[in-house]
Each structure stands twice: as C-alpha cells, then as structure tokens.
PDB file of C-alpha atoms and ligand atoms in Angstrom:
ATOM      1  CA  MET A   1      38.185  16.384 -44.061  1.00 49.00           C
ATOM      2  CA  SER A   2      36.064  18.602 -46.210  1.00 65.00           C
ATOM      3  CA  ARG A   3      32.694  20.010 -45.328  1.00 89.00           C
ATOM      4  CA  ILE A   4      31.973  20.744 -48.949  1.00 97.00           C
ATOM      5  CA  GLN A   5      28.887  18.824 -50.067  1.00 98.00           C
ATOM      6  CA  LEU A   6      29.543  16.855 -53.249  1.00 98.00           C
ATOM      7  CA  LYS A   7      26.503  16.198 -55.409  1.00 98.00           C
ATOM      8  CA  THR A   8      25.739  13.216 -57.608  1.00 98.00           C
ATOM      9  CA  ARG A   9      24.786  13.898 -61.214  1.00 98.00           C
ATOM     10  CA  GLU A  10      21.185  13.113 -60.353  1.00 98.00           C
ATOM     11  CA  GLN A  11      21.262  15.687 -57.556  1.00 98.00           C
ATOM     12  CA  VAL A  12      22.788  18.243 -59.914  1.00 98.00           C
ATOM     13  CA  ARG A  13      19.856  17.575 -62.245  1.00 98.00           C
ATOM     14  CA  HIS A  14      17.464  18.522 -59.422  1.00 98.00           C
ATOM     15  CA  MET A  15      19.495  21.704 -58.958  1.00 98.00           C
ATOM     16  CA  ARG A  16      19.259  22.382 -62.685  1.00 98.00           C
ATOM     17  CA  ARG A  17      15.462  22.340 -62.390  1.00 98.00           C
ATOM     18  CA  ALA A  18      15.684  24.907 -59.576  1.00 98.00           C
ATOM     19  CA  GLY A  19      18.188  26.879 -61.660  1.00 98.00           C
ATOM     20  CA  LEU A  20      15.765  27.059 -64.563  1.00 98.00           C
ATOM     21  CA  VAL A  21      13.141  28.534 -62.242  1.00 98.00           C
ATOM     22  CA  VAL A  22      15.660  31.221 -61.258  1.00 99.00           C
ATOM     23  CA  ALA A  23      16.444  31.876 -64.942  1.00 99.00           C
ATOM     24  CA  ASP A  24      12.727  32.321 -65.538  1.00 98.00           C
ATOM     25  CA  ILE A  25      12.404  34.809 -62.642  1.00 98.00           C
ATOM     26  CA  HIS A  26      15.295  36.796 -64.116  1.00 99.00           C
ATOM     27  CA  ALA A  27      13.669  36.902 -67.555  1.00 98.00           C
ATOM     28  CA  ALA A  28      10.398  38.138 -66.038  1.00 98.00           C
ATOM     29  CA  LEU A  29      12.146  40.781 -63.905  1.00 98.00           C
ATOM     30  CA  ARG A  30      14.182  42.055 -66.852  1.00 98.00           C
ATOM     31  CA  GLU A  31      11.004  42.520 -68.851  1.00 98.00           C
ATOM     32  CA  ALA A  32       9.031  44.130 -66.005  1.00 98.00           C
ATOM     33  CA  ALA A  33      11.776  46.504 -64.806  1.00 98.00           C
ATOM     34  CA  VAL A  34      10.759  49.673 -66.647  1.00 98.00           C
ATOM     35  CA  PRO A  35      10.691  53.315 -65.542  1.00 98.00           C
ATOM     36  CA  GLY A  36       7.759  53.955 -63.181  1.00 98.00           C
ATOM     37  CA  VAL A  37       7.507  50.494 -61.655  1.00 98.00           C
ATOM     38  CA  THR A  38       7.951  50.030 -57.911  1.00 98.00           C
ATOM     39  CA  THR A  39      10.419  47.526 -56.565  1.00 98.00           C
ATOM     40  CA  ARG A  40       7.543  45.976 -54.583  1.00 98.00           C
ATOM     41  CA  ALA A  41       5.657  45.257 -57.819  1.00 98.00           C
ATOM     42  CA  LEU A  42       8.773  43.481 -59.099  1.00 99.00           C
ATOM     43  CA  ASP A  43       8.859  41.311 -55.988  1.00 98.00           C
ATOM     44  CA  GLU A  44       5.303  40.267 -56.860  1.00 98.00           C
ATOM     45  CA  VAL A  45       6.481  39.338 -60.377  1.00 98.00           C
ATOM     46  CA  SER A  46       9.186  37.176 -58.847  1.00 98.00           C
ATOM     47  CA  ALA A  47       6.824  35.521 -56.349  1.00 98.00           C
ATOM     48  CA  GLN A  48       4.385  34.755 -59.158  1.00 98.00           C
ATOM     49  CA  VAL A  49       7.005  33.029 -61.329  1.00 98.00           C
ATOM     50  CA  ILE A  50       8.248  30.965 -58.377  1.00 98.00           C
ATOM     51  CA  SER A  51       4.780  29.695 -57.483  1.00 98.00           C
ATOM     52  CA  SER A  52       3.881  29.038 -61.139  1.00 98.00           C
ATOM     53  CA  HIS A  53       6.689  26.459 -61.169  1.00 98.00           C
ATOM     54  CA  GLY A  54       5.590  24.865 -57.894  1.00 98.00           C
ATOM     55  CA  ALA A  55       8.878  26.053 -56.408  1.00 98.00           C
ATOM     56  CA  LYS A  56       9.541  27.990 -53.208  1.00 98.00           C
ATOM     57  CA  SER A  57      11.537  31.104 -52.433  1.00 98.00           C
ATOM     58  CA  ASN A  58      14.722  30.576 -50.474  1.00 98.00           C
ATOM     59  CA  PHE A  59      15.027  34.328 -49.820  1.00 98.00           C
ATOM     60  CA  LEU A  60      11.588  34.896 -48.251  1.00 98.00           C
ATOM     61  CA  GLY A  61      11.955  34.360 -44.504  1.00 98.00           C
ATOM     62  CA  TYR A  62      15.729  33.785 -44.663  1.00 98.00           C
ATOM     63  CA  TYR A  63      16.833  35.232 -41.301  1.00 98.00           C
ATOM     64  CA  GLY A  64      13.543  37.126 -41.539  1.00 98.00           C
ATOM     65  CA  TYR A  65      14.172  38.598 -45.008  1.00 98.00           C
ATOM     66  CA  PRO A  66      10.754  39.921 -46.114  1.00 98.00           C
ATOM     67  CA  ALA A  67      10.741  39.366 -49.909  1.00 98.00           C
ATOM     68  CA  THR A  68      11.562  36.870 -52.671  1.00 99.00           C
ATOM     69  CA  VAL A  69      14.160  39.095 -54.328  1.00 98.00           C
ATOM     70  CA  CYS A  70      16.775  41.624 -53.265  1.00 99.00           C
ATOM     71  CA  ILE A  71      16.534  44.772 -55.408  1.00 99.00           C
ATOM     72  CA  SER A  72      19.517  47.056 -54.965  1.00 99.00           C
ATOM     73  CA  VAL A  73      19.346  50.476 -56.638  1.00 98.00           C
ATOM     74  CA  ASN A  74      22.344  52.690 -57.491  1.00 98.00           C
ATOM     75  CA  ASP A  75      24.473  53.033 -54.329  1.00 98.00           C
ATOM     76  CA  THR A  76      22.869  49.971 -52.732  1.00 99.00           C
ATOM     77  CA  VAL A  77      25.337  47.097 -53.062  1.00 98.00           C
ATOM     78  CA  VAL A  78      23.220  44.137 -51.948  1.00 98.00           C
ATOM     79  CA  HIS A  79      20.119  43.097 -49.970  1.00 98.00           C
ATOM     80  CA  GLY A  80      17.904  46.030 -50.963  1.00 98.00           C
ATOM     81  CA  ILE A  81      14.353  45.308 -49.765  1.00 98.00           C
ATOM     82  CA  PRO A  82      11.524  45.843 -52.285  1.00 98.00           C
ATOM     83  CA  ASP A  83       9.319  48.787 -51.246  1.00 98.00           C
ATOM     84  CA  ASP A  84       7.494  51.797 -52.717  1.00 98.00           C
ATOM     85  CA  ARG A  85      10.575  53.088 -54.518  1.00 98.00           C
ATOM     86  CA  VAL A  86       9.826  53.889 -58.160  1.00 98.00           C
ATOM     87  CA  LEU A  87      12.535  52.943 -60.648  1.00 98.00           C
ATOM     88  CA  GLU A  88      13.705  55.708 -62.961  1.00 98.00           C
ATOM     89  CA  ALA A  89      15.404  55.626 -66.362  1.00 98.00           C
ATOM     90  CA  GLY A  90      19.142  55.497 -65.820  1.00 98.00           C
ATOM     91  CA  ASP A  91      19.030  53.718 -62.440  1.00 98.00           C
ATOM     92  CA  ILE A  92      21.503  50.842 -62.126  1.00 98.00           C
ATOM     93  CA  VAL A  93      19.641  48.044 -60.384  1.00 98.00           C
ATOM     94  CA  SER A  94      20.681  44.580 -59.282  1.00 98.00           C
ATOM     95  CA  PHE A  95      18.199  41.752 -58.808  1.00 99.00           C
ATOM     96  CA  ASP A  96      19.268  38.806 -56.667  1.00 99.00           C
ATOM     97  CA  CYS A  97      16.879  35.915 -56.144  1.00 98.00           C
ATOM     98  CA  GLY A  98      16.616  32.203 -55.784  1.00 98.00           C
ATOM     99  CA  ALA A  99      14.269  29.266 -55.556  1.00 98.00           C
ATOM    100  CA  TYR A 100      14.286  25.685 -54.374  1.00 98.00           C
ATOM    101  CA  LEU A 101      12.472  22.535 -55.334  1.00 98.00           C
ATOM    102  CA  GLU A 102      11.761  19.686 -52.969  1.00 98.00           C
ATOM    103  CA  VAL A 103      12.681  16.167 -54.051  1.00 97.00           C
ATOM    104  CA  GLU A 104      12.078  13.278 -51.656  1.00 95.00           C
ATOM    105  CA  GLY A 105      12.048  15.618 -48.672  1.00 96.00           C
ATOM    106  CA  ARG A 106      15.262  17.438 -49.555  1.00 98.00           C
ATOM    107  CA  GLN A 107      15.556  20.982 -50.867  1.00 98.00           C
ATOM    108  CA  TRP A 108      17.637  21.732 -53.962  1.00 98.00           C
ATOM    109  CA  HIS A 109      18.518  25.390 -54.340  1.00 98.00           C
ATOM    110  CA  GLY A 110      19.337  27.844 -57.114  1.00 98.00           C
ATOM    111  CA  ASP A 111      20.661  31.392 -56.605  1.00 98.00           C
ATOM    112  CA  ALA A 112      21.586  34.037 -59.164  1.00 99.00           C
ATOM    113  CA  ALA A 113      21.771  37.795 -59.647  1.00 99.00           C
ATOM    114  CA  PHE A 114      21.962  40.233 -62.533  1.00 98.00           C
ATOM    115  CA  THR A 115      22.245  43.981 -62.914  1.00 98.00           C
ATOM    116  CA  MET A 116      20.599  46.213 -65.524  1.00 98.00           C
ATOM    117  CA  ILE A 117      20.181  49.867 -66.295  1.00 98.00           C
ATOM    118  CA  ILE A 118      16.550  50.921 -66.360  1.00 98.00           C
ATOM    119  CA  GLY A 119      15.253  52.421 -69.611  1.00 97.00           C
ATOM    120  CA  GLY A 120      16.988  50.302 -72.224  1.00 88.00           C
ATOM    121  CA  ASP A 121      20.196  50.488 -74.210  1.00 79.00           C
ATOM    122  CA  GLY A 122      21.808  53.865 -73.944  1.00 88.00           C
ATOM    123  CA  ALA A 123      20.148  54.760 -70.643  1.00 94.00           C
ATOM    124  CA  GLY A 124      22.291  55.620 -67.663  1.00 93.00           C
ATOM    125  CA  THR A 125      25.700  57.222 -67.480  1.00 97.00           C
ATOM    126  CA  GLU A 126      28.622  55.724 -69.315  1.00 97.00           C
ATOM    127  CA  ARG A 127      30.200  54.894 -65.960  1.00 98.00           C
ATOM    128  CA  ARG A 128      27.167  52.869 -64.936  1.00 98.00           C
ATOM    129  CA  ARG A 129      27.221  50.958 -68.211  1.00 97.00           C
ATOM    130  CA  GLN A 130      30.929  50.251 -67.787  1.00 98.00           C
ATOM    131  CA  LEU A 131      30.434  49.161 -64.178  1.00 98.00           C
ATOM    132  CA  ASN A 132      27.724  46.725 -65.201  1.00 98.00           C
ATOM    133  CA  ALA A 133      29.804  45.361 -68.087  1.00 98.00           C
ATOM    134  CA  VAL A 134      32.949  44.831 -66.028  1.00 98.00           C
ATOM    135  CA  THR A 135      30.985  43.150 -63.229  1.00 98.00           C
ATOM    136  CA  GLU A 136      29.273  40.741 -65.611  1.00 98.00           C
ATOM    137  CA  GLU A 137      32.566  40.050 -67.367  1.00 98.00           C
ATOM    138  CA  SER A 138      34.294  39.337 -64.055  1.00 98.00           C
ATOM    139  CA  MET A 139      31.625  36.752 -63.236  1.00 99.00           C
ATOM    140  CA  TRP A 140      31.933  34.956 -66.588  1.00 99.00           C
ATOM    141  CA  ALA A 141      35.725  34.999 -66.381  1.00 99.00           C
ATOM    142  CA  ALA A 142      35.506  33.416 -62.939  1.00 99.00           C
ATOM    143  CA  LEU A 143      32.964  30.810 -64.088  1.00 99.00           C
ATOM    144  CA  ALA A 144      35.153  29.982 -67.098  1.00 98.00           C
ATOM    145  CA  ALA A 145      38.231  29.673 -64.882  1.00 98.00           C
ATOM    146  CA  LEU A 146      36.436  27.012 -62.812  1.00 98.00           C
ATOM    147  CA  ALA A 147      36.337  24.788 -65.900  1.00 98.00           C
ATOM    148  CA  SER A 148      40.085  24.190 -65.749  1.00 98.00           C
ATOM    149  CA  ALA A 149      41.419  25.533 -62.439  1.00 98.00           C
ATOM    150  CA  ARG A 150      42.700  23.303 -59.615  1.00 98.00           C
ATOM    151  CA  ARG A 151      41.752  25.559 -56.759  1.00 98.00           C
ATOM    152  CA  LEU A 152      38.878  27.840 -55.784  1.00 98.00           C
ATOM    153  CA  SER A 153      41.250  30.811 -55.588  1.00 98.00           C
ATOM    154  CA  ALA A 154      40.895  30.947 -59.400  1.00 98.00           C
ATOM    155  CA  VAL A 155      37.681  32.931 -58.827  1.00 98.00           C
ATOM    156  CA  GLY A 156      39.352  35.840 -57.044  1.00 98.00           C
ATOM    157  CA  GLU A 157      42.243  35.797 -59.496  1.00 98.00           C
ATOM    158  CA  ALA A 158      39.870  35.998 -62.466  1.00 98.00           C
ATOM    159  CA  VAL A 159      37.829  38.837 -60.948  1.00 99.00           C
ATOM    160  CA  GLU A 160      40.966  40.836 -60.160  1.00 98.00           C
ATOM    161  CA  GLU A 161      42.330  40.301 -63.673  1.00 98.00           C
ATOM    162  CA  VAL A 162      39.147  41.545 -65.317  1.00 98.00           C
ATOM    163  CA  VAL A 163      39.078  44.584 -63.023  1.00 98.00           C
ATOM    164  CA  ALA A 164      42.694  45.397 -63.917  1.00 98.00           C
ATOM    165  CA  GLU A 165      42.070  45.042 -67.670  1.00 98.00           C
ATOM    166  CA  HIS A 166      39.013  47.236 -67.377  1.00 98.00           C
ATOM    167  CA  ALA A 167      41.006  49.923 -65.541  1.00 98.00           C
ATOM    168  CA  LEU A 168      43.469  50.053 -68.445  1.00 98.00           C
ATOM    169  CA  ARG A 169      40.679  50.077 -71.030  1.00 96.00           C
ATOM    170  CA  ASP A 170      38.276  52.590 -69.492  1.00 96.00           C
ATOM    171  CA  GLY A 171      40.593  54.652 -67.308  1.00 98.00           C
ATOM    172  CA  TRP A 172      39.055  54.001 -63.904  1.00 98.00           C
ATOM    173  CA  GLU A 173      39.332  51.058 -61.540  1.00 98.00           C
ATOM    174  CA  ALA A 174      36.303  49.351 -60.071  1.00 98.00           C
ATOM    175  CA  GLY A 175      36.421  48.359 -56.398  1.00 98.00           C
ATOM    176  CA  ILE A 176      35.831  44.720 -55.428  1.00 99.00           C
ATOM    177  CA  ILE A 177      33.565  44.371 -52.391  1.00 98.00           C
ATOM    178  CA  GLU A 178      35.220  42.122 -49.788  1.00 98.00           C
ATOM    179  CA  ASP A 179      32.550  41.915 -47.089  1.00 98.00           C
ATOM    180  CA  TYR A 180      30.250  39.649 -49.141  1.00 98.00           C
ATOM    181  CA  THR A 181      31.296  36.491 -50.924  1.00 98.00           C
ATOM    182  CA  GLY A 182      30.054  33.646 -53.042  1.00 98.00           C
ATOM    183  CA  HIS A 183      29.276  30.258 -51.518  1.00 98.00           C
ATOM    184  CA  GLY A 184      28.631  26.599 -52.005  1.00 98.00           C
ATOM    185  CA  ILE A 185      24.984  25.719 -52.625  1.00 98.00           C
ATOM    186  CA  GLY A 186      22.965  22.509 -52.598  1.00 98.00           C
ATOM    187  CA  THR A 187      20.449  21.277 -50.030  1.00 98.00           C
ATOM    188  CA  ALA A 188      20.770  24.745 -48.482  1.00 98.00           C
ATOM    189  CA  MET A 189      21.253  28.112 -50.197  1.00 98.00           C
ATOM    190  CA  HIS A 190      24.456  28.865 -48.331  1.00 98.00           C
ATOM    191  CA  GLN A 191      27.051  26.152 -47.823  1.00 98.00           C
ATOM    192  CA  GLU A 192      30.802  25.783 -47.608  1.00 98.00           C
ATOM    193  CA  PRO A 193      33.035  26.939 -49.173  1.00 98.00           C
ATOM    194  CA  GLU A 194      33.159  30.713 -48.954  1.00 98.00           C
ATOM    195  CA  ILE A 195      34.199  32.100 -52.358  1.00 98.00           C
ATOM    196  CA  LEU A 196      36.325  35.231 -52.258  1.00 98.00           C
ATOM    197  CA  ASN A 197      36.210  37.656 -55.185  1.00 98.00           C
ATOM    198  CA  TYR A 198      39.789  38.826 -54.607  1.00 98.00           C
ATOM    199  CA  ARG A 199      43.224  37.250 -54.188  1.00 98.00           C
ATOM    200  CA  ALA A 200      43.980  36.236 -50.633  1.00 96.00           C
ATOM    201  CA  ARG A 201      46.762  34.535 -48.738  1.00 95.00           C
ATOM    202  CA  GLY A 202      46.389  30.996 -47.549  1.00 93.00           C
ATOM    203  CA  ILE A 203      45.354  27.669 -48.912  1.00 93.00           C
ATOM    204  CA  SER A 204      42.244  27.517 -51.035  1.00 97.00           C
ATOM    205  CA  PRO A 205      40.022  24.409 -51.408  1.00 98.00           C
ATOM    206  CA  ARG A 206      40.829  22.063 -54.267  1.00 98.00           C
ATOM    207  CA  LEU A 207      38.083  21.914 -56.899  1.00 98.00           C
ATOM    208  CA  ARG A 208      36.344  18.565 -57.324  1.00 98.00           C
ATOM    209  CA  PRO A 209      33.568  17.141 -59.501  1.00 98.00           C
ATOM    210  CA  GLY A 210      30.277  17.314 -57.614  1.00 98.00           C
ATOM    211  CA  MET A 211      30.889  20.760 -56.182  1.00 98.00           C
ATOM    212  CA  VAL A 212      28.170  23.327 -56.889  1.00 98.00           C
ATOM    213  CA  LEU A 213      29.140  26.946 -56.352  1.00 99.00           C
ATOM    214  CA  ALA A 214      27.404  30.332 -56.402  1.00 99.00           C
ATOM    215  CA  VAL A 215      29.899  32.805 -57.833  1.00 99.00           C
ATOM    216  CA  GLU A 216      28.872  36.410 -57.209  1.00 98.00           C
ATOM    217  CA  PRO A 217      31.222  39.353 -57.655  1.00 99.00           C
ATOM    218  CA  MET A 218      30.034  42.769 -56.435  1.00 99.00           C
ATOM    219  CA  LEU A 219      31.875  45.773 -57.860  1.00 99.00           C
ATOM    220  CA  VAL A 220      31.612  49.501 -57.135  1.00 99.00           C
ATOM    221  CA  THR A 221      32.642  52.685 -58.924  1.00 98.00           C
ATOM    222  CA  GLY A 222      34.342  54.110 -55.852  1.00 98.00           C
ATOM    223  CA  ASP A 223      35.494  52.990 -52.441  1.00 98.00           C
ATOM    224  CA  ILE A 224      34.576  49.507 -51.194  1.00 98.00           C
ATOM    225  CA  GLU A 225      33.656  50.743 -47.699  1.00 98.00           C
ATOM    226  CA  ASN A 226      29.967  50.052 -47.075  1.00 98.00           C
ATOM    227  CA  VAL A 227      27.336  50.411 -44.380  1.00 98.00           C
ATOM    228  CA  THR A 228      24.272  48.387 -43.420  1.00 98.00           C
ATOM    229  CA  LEU A 229      21.199  50.515 -42.811  1.00 98.00           C
ATOM    230  CA  GLY A 230      18.954  50.371 -39.752  1.00 98.00           C
ATOM    231  CA  ASP A 231      16.701  47.825 -41.469  1.00 98.00           C
ATOM    232  CA  ASP A 232      19.601  45.368 -40.907  1.00 98.00           C
ATOM    233  CA  TRP A 233      19.614  44.418 -44.617  1.00 98.00           C
ATOM    234  CA  THR A 234      20.240  47.277 -47.060  1.00 98.00           C
ATOM    235  CA  VAL A 235      23.967  47.615 -47.765  1.00 99.00           C
ATOM    236  CA  LYS A 236      25.083  50.921 -49.283  1.00 98.00           C
ATOM    237  CA  THR A 237      28.460  52.274 -50.337  1.00 98.00           C
ATOM    238  CA  LEU A 238      29.746  54.764 -47.818  1.00 98.00           C
ATOM    239  CA  ASP A 239      30.862  57.224 -50.506  1.00 98.00           C
ATOM    240  CA  GLY A 240      27.605  57.026 -52.496  1.00 98.00           C
ATOM    241  CA  GLY A 241      29.279  55.330 -55.476  1.00 98.00           C
ATOM    242  CA  ASP A 242      27.278  52.941 -57.632  1.00 98.00           C
ATOM    243  CA  ALA A 243      27.361  49.148 -57.332  1.00 98.00           C
ATOM    244  CA  ALA A 244      26.696  46.145 -59.571  1.00 98.00           C
ATOM    245  CA  HIS A 245      26.253  42.450 -58.728  1.00 99.00           C
ATOM    246  CA  TRP A 246      26.187  39.359 -60.937  1.00 99.00           C
ATOM    247  CA  GLU A 247      25.788  35.772 -59.791  1.00 99.00           C
ATOM    248  CA  HIS A 248      25.307  32.297 -61.224  1.00 99.00           C
ATOM    249  CA  THR A 249      25.140  28.830 -59.716  1.00 99.00           C
ATOM    250  CA  ILE A 250      27.628  26.522 -61.468  1.00 99.00           C
ATOM    251  CA  ALA A 251      28.141  22.757 -61.169  1.00 99.00           C
ATOM    252  CA  LEU A 252      31.538  21.105 -61.561  1.00 98.00           C
ATOM    253  CA  LEU A 253      31.073  17.733 -63.266  1.00 98.00           C
ATOM    254  CA  GLU A 254      33.389  14.942 -64.398  1.00 98.00           C
ATOM    255  CA  ASP A 255      32.929  16.044 -68.001  1.00 97.00           C
ATOM    256  CA  GLY A 256      32.935  19.835 -67.561  1.00 98.00           C
ATOM    257  CA  VAL A 257      30.949  22.638 -65.966  1.00 98.00           C
ATOM    258  CA  SER A 258      27.287  23.572 -66.277  1.00 99.00           C
ATOM    259  CA  VAL A 259      25.814  26.949 -65.345  1.00 99.00           C
ATOM    260  CA  LEU A 260      22.618  25.794 -63.666  1.00 99.00           C
ATOM    261  CA  THR A 261      20.916  29.209 -63.439  1.00 99.00           C
ATOM    262  CA  ALA A 262      21.562  30.191 -67.078  1.00 99.00           C
ATOM    263  CA  ALA A 263      18.800  29.174 -69.509  1.00 98.00           C
ATOM    264  CA  ASP A 264      21.479  28.145 -72.043  1.00 98.00           C
ATOM    265  CA  SER A 265      23.663  26.464 -69.375  1.00 98.00           C
ATOM    266  CA  GLY A 266      26.248  29.212 -69.934  1.00 98.00           C
ATOM    267  CA  VAL A 267      26.893  28.617 -73.655  1.00 98.00           C
ATOM    268  CA  ALA A 268      26.879  32.310 -74.627  1.00 98.00           C
ATOM    269  CA  GLY A 269      28.694  33.629 -71.563  1.00 98.00           C
ATOM    270  CA  LEU A 270      31.485  31.059 -71.638  1.00 98.00           C
ATOM    271  CA  ALA A 271      32.040  31.032 -75.437  1.00 98.00           C
ATOM    272  CA  SER A 272      34.665  33.780 -75.523  1.00 98.00           C
ATOM    273  CA  TYR A 273      36.772  31.784 -73.020  1.00 98.00           C
ATOM    274  CA  GLY A 274      36.738  28.696 -75.223  1.00 98.00           C
ATOM    275  CA  VAL A 275      34.590  26.814 -72.684  1.00 98.00           C
ATOM    276  CA  THR A 276      31.604  24.761 -73.829  1.00 98.00           C
ATOM    277  CA  PRO A 277      29.399  23.868 -70.862  1.00 98.00           C
ATOM    278  CA  VAL A 278      27.732  20.514 -70.249  1.00 98.00           C
ATOM    279  CA  SER A 279      24.002  20.542 -70.920  1.00 98.00           C
ATOM    280  CA  LEU A 280      21.852  18.636 -68.431  1.00 98.00           C
ATOM    281  CA  ASP A 281      18.600  19.337 -70.268  1.00 95.00           C
TER     282      ASP A 281
HETATM  283  N1  LIG B 301      21.903  37.307 -52.088  1.00 51.66           N
HETATM  284  C1  LIG B 301      22.496  36.454 -51.164  1.00 51.66           C
HETATM  285  C2  LIG B 301      23.306  35.451 -51.926  1.00 51.66           C
HETATM  286  O1  LIG B 301      23.333  35.529 -53.122  1.00 51.66           O
HETATM  287  C3  LIG B 301      21.456  35.879 -50.275  1.00 51.66           C
HETATM  288  C4  LIG B 301      20.464  36.863 -49.896  1.00 51.66           C
HETATM  289  S1  LIG B 301      19.991  36.666 -48.306  1.00 51.66           S
HETATM  290  C5  LIG B 301      18.381  37.058 -48.329  1.00 51.66           C
HETATM  291  O2  LIG B 301      23.956  34.600 -51.396  1.00 51.66           O
HETATM  292  F1  LIG B 301      17.963  36.993 -47.139  1.00 51.66           F
HETATM  293  F2  LIG B 301      18.239  38.235 -48.833  1.00 51.66           F
HETATM  294  F3  LIG B 301      17.746  36.198 -49.032  1.00 51.66           F
HETATM  295 CO1  LIG B 302      24.386  33.797 -53.505  1.00 51.66          CO
END
C-alpha cells in the first residue's frame, strides 16, 4: 500500500497553473532583489504577484509562518523570515515560495526555490558563486534522473554525484544538508514521499506516472550541522558557512517529466542531460 497521491493528467494541469504562478513570483523576486532592498519589501512583491493571479500563498500561515516567502541570507539555510534586513551586494540569498489554486474545492499546490547573489554577475565571492552553481546543478541532475530512474533514491544519488564532481573541479566539497528534504506535493504542499538529497540505506519508493515531487537540495560551504533560532523558523549553519537552496516541482507522466514550476517546463535546465520535458501548456 502506498500513501503517495497519484495525479491524473488533468490534475497535473491544475498544478501546472499553480506552478506558473510560482515561476512568476520567482521572476519578480529576481528583478526586485537589488542592493538596498529589505527582505520585507520582497515579501510584498511576492504577495502582490500571488494575488494578481487569484492564487493563494501556501506558506503564509503554514504552522503560523508569517510571510509568503522564505528569504534566507548567507549562513541561513532555510526558512528565513522577511524583516527589516537590507540586502547588500555580494549576499547569497535563497527565495523559497509557493502558491495554490483552488479547483472544485480542492487545492493544487506549487513550491519552488532559487538562490542568487545580490548585485549581478560578478558580485559575491567565488566560493558563493560556486556554491550556488553546484546547488542548482545538483537539482537539475536530480530532476533529469527522475526521467529514467526506477526508484526515488535516484535523487540522492544524483545530488551526491554532482557534489563529488564539483569537489574535484573546484577543490572544495559542499556539504549536503540532511535535516530537510524534498517531498511529494499535490492537494497539500507537503505529502509523501520524503525525498532525501543523499544516499541512504533501505528500500526507496518505486517511481510511477502520476507522482508529483518537490525536489530541493540544500548545500553548504562548510559543515552541515545547523541550528534553529529562537523564532522557531530561521535555520542557520552552526559554523557560519554559507548555504544555497534550489527547488522545483516536477510531474512524472506516462510520456515523460514536466517541471511544473519552470516557465519553460524545464527545457533549458534538462537539455544538457538529454531530457526533453513534456509541455502541458
Ligand atoms: N520551504 C519549505 C518547502 O519547500 C516549506 C516552507 S514552510 C513555510 O517544502 F512555513 F515556511 F512555508
Ligand atoms: Co518544498
């Protein structure tokens, strides 16, 4: 017996509409995230895009979470709460947000994250740029692996492989956060299965058409030990190392995969793996 919710193609189309809202939030955040802006102002940008689509935030109010986006700066790994902090050139910042649409009384969710360095190309230390690149690459490698893999463990294998290649290439090894994972997604933001970003013992769920998964590796420059602050949300590295986080929602279909939260369905990100995604648009 599996508790993994399988979606019909029509249901995946509803999720695609939610995914496009998330893609739009990301585009607006990327544009608005310049030196001098507060993270709270960026939450307002996100809230505005969500309401302009007639969608709703699945982050706002989630276990009391107070904003529509998590903004995690430098040594914050995940769940940074927007506040009066002013972003500076060179900061490495992850934005994690989602939205849902209601269809016939059911919610269909999208969830995705990206990381950028504030101040444009060339800003930030080389290590921050490498961290961001290896984290994004590990996500695309994992998404591409889902196009042909038999089991969900392909995600952790792909992330570990990219991290190992990067260590050889750039001379330092990124840490893979283990305390936070990806997840199934559908009529709720968080569903079965849990998606590990590292290799683990034990049997891993078999992949099936109709599964929709949020794949979200989090990598750090140093040790993976982390602490949650007194606000019960903000997660920081214990050693003060930097962190990056990338996430997309991907659907497994009879005829291939489709990255629901990517405006281009994943065409550009999957190309170098020889994977052409299904377009539902
Ligand atoms: N970012 C988490 C995820 O991607 C969810 C955030 S919980 C919230 O699964 F409360 F911050 F919304
Ligand atoms: Co997620």
